[in-house]
């Protein structure tokens, strides 16, 4: 099930919106490659890249919330941890040979879209005020350093 990225999924923080869009692209690629009956190793590569990128995104997002002084960062982190456990379990089943890609795509899409619409929107105003509102140079510097730290 392909998802088309649109403004309805944006929270108004460019770096986060770009990361969310990249996660959606990975999900779409996983769906596409698995529908082609591609070799399991090709599917695994996309799957592993998706998981790695998503977990890096979570770490970046949590650092951004902490930097902004978001009070509910622990609740948000718990949401990430719960999702991480769920996805790790699916990944282990995949590695054992189970056919889980359809389930994975469903879980990823449902969780991601609900998470963006509810959880991520809840911190966006504070981040805009406390980080983006600091001024272009301070914002650009913090984001650049954090992107390098979490995404290499």
GROMACS .gro file of C-alpha atoms in nm:
model
  152
    1UNK     CA    1   0.000   0.000   0.000
    2UNK     CA    2   0.183   0.309  -0.125
    3UNK     CA    3   0.150   0.634   0.060
    4UNK     CA    4   0.183   0.967  -0.116
    5UNK     CA    5   0.356   1.226   0.100
    6UNK     CA    6   0.162   1.548   0.134
    7UNK     CA    7   0.137   1.864   0.341
    8UNK     CA    8  -0.117   1.694   0.567
    9UNK     CA    9   0.172   1.496   0.718
   10UNK     CA   10   0.394   1.797   0.787
   11UNK     CA   11   0.439   1.942   1.134
   12UNK     CA   12   0.610   2.259   1.016
   13UNK     CA   13   0.965   2.173   1.121
   14UNK     CA   14   1.157   2.122   0.798
   15UNK     CA   15   1.423   1.884   0.924
   16UNK     CA   16   1.162   1.659   1.091
   17UNK     CA   17   0.926   1.676   0.793
   18UNK     CA   18   1.214   1.573   0.565
   19UNK     CA   19   1.297   1.280   0.791
   20UNK     CA   20   0.934   1.169   0.803
   21UNK     CA   21   0.917   1.192   0.425
   22UNK     CA   22   1.231   0.977   0.397
   23UNK     CA   23   1.076   0.714   0.626
   24UNK     CA   24   0.766   0.709   0.403
   25UNK     CA   25   0.994   0.666   0.099
   26UNK     CA   26   1.159   0.367   0.268
   27UNK     CA   27   0.816   0.219   0.348
   28UNK     CA   28   0.709   0.266  -0.013
   29UNK     CA   29   1.033   0.110  -0.137
   30UNK     CA   30   0.986  -0.187   0.094
   31UNK     CA   31   0.633  -0.232  -0.036
   32UNK     CA   32   0.749  -0.199  -0.398
   33UNK     CA   33   1.042  -0.437  -0.373
   34UNK     CA   34   0.845  -0.702  -0.186
   35UNK     CA   35   0.565  -0.688  -0.445
   36UNK     CA   36   0.820  -0.768  -0.717
   37UNK     CA   37   0.909  -1.095  -0.546
   38UNK     CA   38   1.264  -0.963  -0.511
   39UNK     CA   39   1.529  -1.182  -0.351
   40UNK     CA   40   1.501  -1.192   0.028
   41UNK     CA   41   1.842  -1.024   0.064
   42UNK     CA   42   1.724  -0.723  -0.138
   43UNK     CA   43   1.416  -0.693   0.082
   44UNK     CA   44   1.633  -0.731   0.393
   45UNK     CA   45   1.861  -0.448   0.282
   46UNK     CA   46   1.569  -0.206   0.243
   47UNK     CA   47   1.412  -0.332   0.567
   48UNK     CA   48   1.736  -0.285   0.763
   49UNK     CA   49   1.792   0.062   0.614
   50UNK     CA   50   1.437   0.161   0.705
   51UNK     CA   51   1.479   0.042   1.062
   52UNK     CA   52   1.820   0.205   1.104
   53UNK     CA   53   1.700   0.537   0.964
   54UNK     CA   54   1.384   0.532   1.176
   55UNK     CA   55   1.577   0.465   1.496
   56UNK     CA   56   1.822   0.747   1.412
   57UNK     CA   57   1.522   0.973   1.351
   58UNK     CA   58   1.383   0.886   1.695
   59UNK     CA   59   1.712   0.976   1.864
   60UNK     CA   60   1.732   1.304   1.669
   61UNK     CA   61   1.371   1.392   1.748
   62UNK     CA   62   1.418   1.322   2.120
   63UNK     CA   63   1.730   1.541   2.128
   64UNK     CA   64   1.536   1.817   1.952
   65UNK     CA   65   1.258   1.797   2.210
   66UNK     CA   66   1.507   1.805   2.497
   67UNK     CA   67   1.685   2.104   2.344
   68UNK     CA   68   1.351   2.284   2.316
   69UNK     CA   69   1.257   2.205   2.676
   70UNK     CA   70   0.957   1.989   2.586
   71UNK     CA   71   0.811   1.862   2.916
   72UNK     CA   72   0.659   1.541   2.776
   73UNK     CA   73   0.978   1.412   2.614
   74UNK     CA   74   0.972   1.102   2.838
   75UNK     CA   75   0.620   1.013   2.725
   76UNK     CA   76   0.725   1.062   2.364
   77UNK     CA   77   1.038   0.854   2.420
   78UNK     CA   78   0.824   0.575   2.567
   79UNK     CA   79   0.614   0.578   2.250
   80UNK     CA   80   0.932   0.539   2.046
   81UNK     CA   81   1.058   0.259   2.272
   82UNK     CA   82   0.729   0.068   2.245
   83UNK     CA   83   0.736   0.098   1.868
   84UNK     CA   84   1.104  -0.001   1.859
   85UNK     CA   85   1.030  -0.321   2.050
   86UNK     CA   86   0.742  -0.403   1.814
   87UNK     CA   87   0.949  -0.345   1.501
   88UNK     CA   88   1.250  -0.530   1.641
   89UNK     CA   89   1.028  -0.833   1.706
   90UNK     CA   90   0.901  -0.821   1.346
   91UNK     CA   91   1.259  -0.784   1.221
   92UNK     CA   92   1.364  -1.093   1.419
   93UNK     CA   93   1.076  -1.291   1.270
   94UNK     CA   94   1.181  -1.176   0.923
   95UNK     CA   95   1.540  -1.283   0.992
   96UNK     CA   96   1.408  -1.626   1.094
   97UNK     CA   97   1.235  -1.661   0.757
   98UNK     CA   98   0.879  -1.557   0.840
   99UNK     CA   99   0.676  -1.366   0.582
  100UNK     CA  100   0.617  -1.041   0.771
  101UNK     CA  101   0.660  -0.764   0.514
  102UNK     CA  102   0.288  -0.704   0.465
  103UNK     CA  103   0.237  -0.688   0.841
  104UNK     CA  104   0.540  -0.462   0.876
  105UNK     CA  105   0.419  -0.218   0.609
  106UNK     CA  106   0.078  -0.200   0.775
  107UNK     CA  107   0.223  -0.144   1.123
  108UNK     CA  108   0.469   0.118   0.997
  109UNK     CA  109   0.213   0.317   0.804
  110UNK     CA  110  -0.054   0.311   1.072
  111UNK     CA  111   0.185   0.393   1.353
  112UNK     CA  112   0.378   0.660   1.166
  113UNK     CA  113   0.077   0.855   1.044
  114UNK     CA  114  -0.096   0.848   1.383
  115UNK     CA  115   0.231   0.932   1.558
  116UNK     CA  116   0.293   1.232   1.332
  117UNK     CA  117  -0.064   1.361   1.357
  118UNK     CA  118  -0.086   1.329   1.735
  119UNK     CA  119   0.248   1.294   1.912
  120UNK     CA  120   0.477   1.495   1.685
  121UNK     CA  121   0.234   1.781   1.636
  122UNK     CA  122   0.223   1.818   2.016
  123UNK     CA  123   0.586   1.934   2.040
  124UNK     CA  124   0.610   2.132   1.717
  125UNK     CA  125   0.498   2.469   1.854
  126UNK     CA  126   0.754   2.458   2.137
  127UNK     CA  127   1.036   2.359   1.902
  128UNK     CA  128   0.941   2.640   1.665
  129UNK     CA  129   0.941   2.887   1.952
  130UNK     CA  130   1.249   2.772   2.144
  131UNK     CA  131   1.479   2.650   1.868
  132UNK     CA  132   1.368   2.798   1.539
  133UNK     CA  133   1.273   3.119   1.718
  134UNK     CA  134   1.629   3.159   1.853
  135UNK     CA  135   1.727   3.294   1.517
  136UNK     CA  136   1.834   3.143   1.191
  137UNK     CA  137   2.202   3.099   1.275
  138UNK     CA  138   2.151   2.935   1.615
  139UNK     CA  139   1.886   2.705   1.470
  140UNK     CA  140   2.094   2.614   1.169
  141UNK     CA  141   2.397   2.542   1.387
  142UNK     CA  142   2.212   2.317   1.634
  143UNK     CA  143   2.032   2.125   1.359
  144UNK     CA  144   2.352   2.078   1.157
  145UNK     CA  145   2.539   1.942   1.457
  146UNK     CA  146   2.252   1.713   1.555
  147UNK     CA  147   2.205   1.579   1.202
  148UNK     CA  148   2.577   1.493   1.185
  149UNK     CA  149   2.562   1.329   1.526
  150UNK     CA  150   2.261   1.108   1.453
  151UNK     CA  151   2.285   1.046   1.079
  152UNK     CA  152   2.661   1.049   1.027
   0.00000   0.00000   0.00000
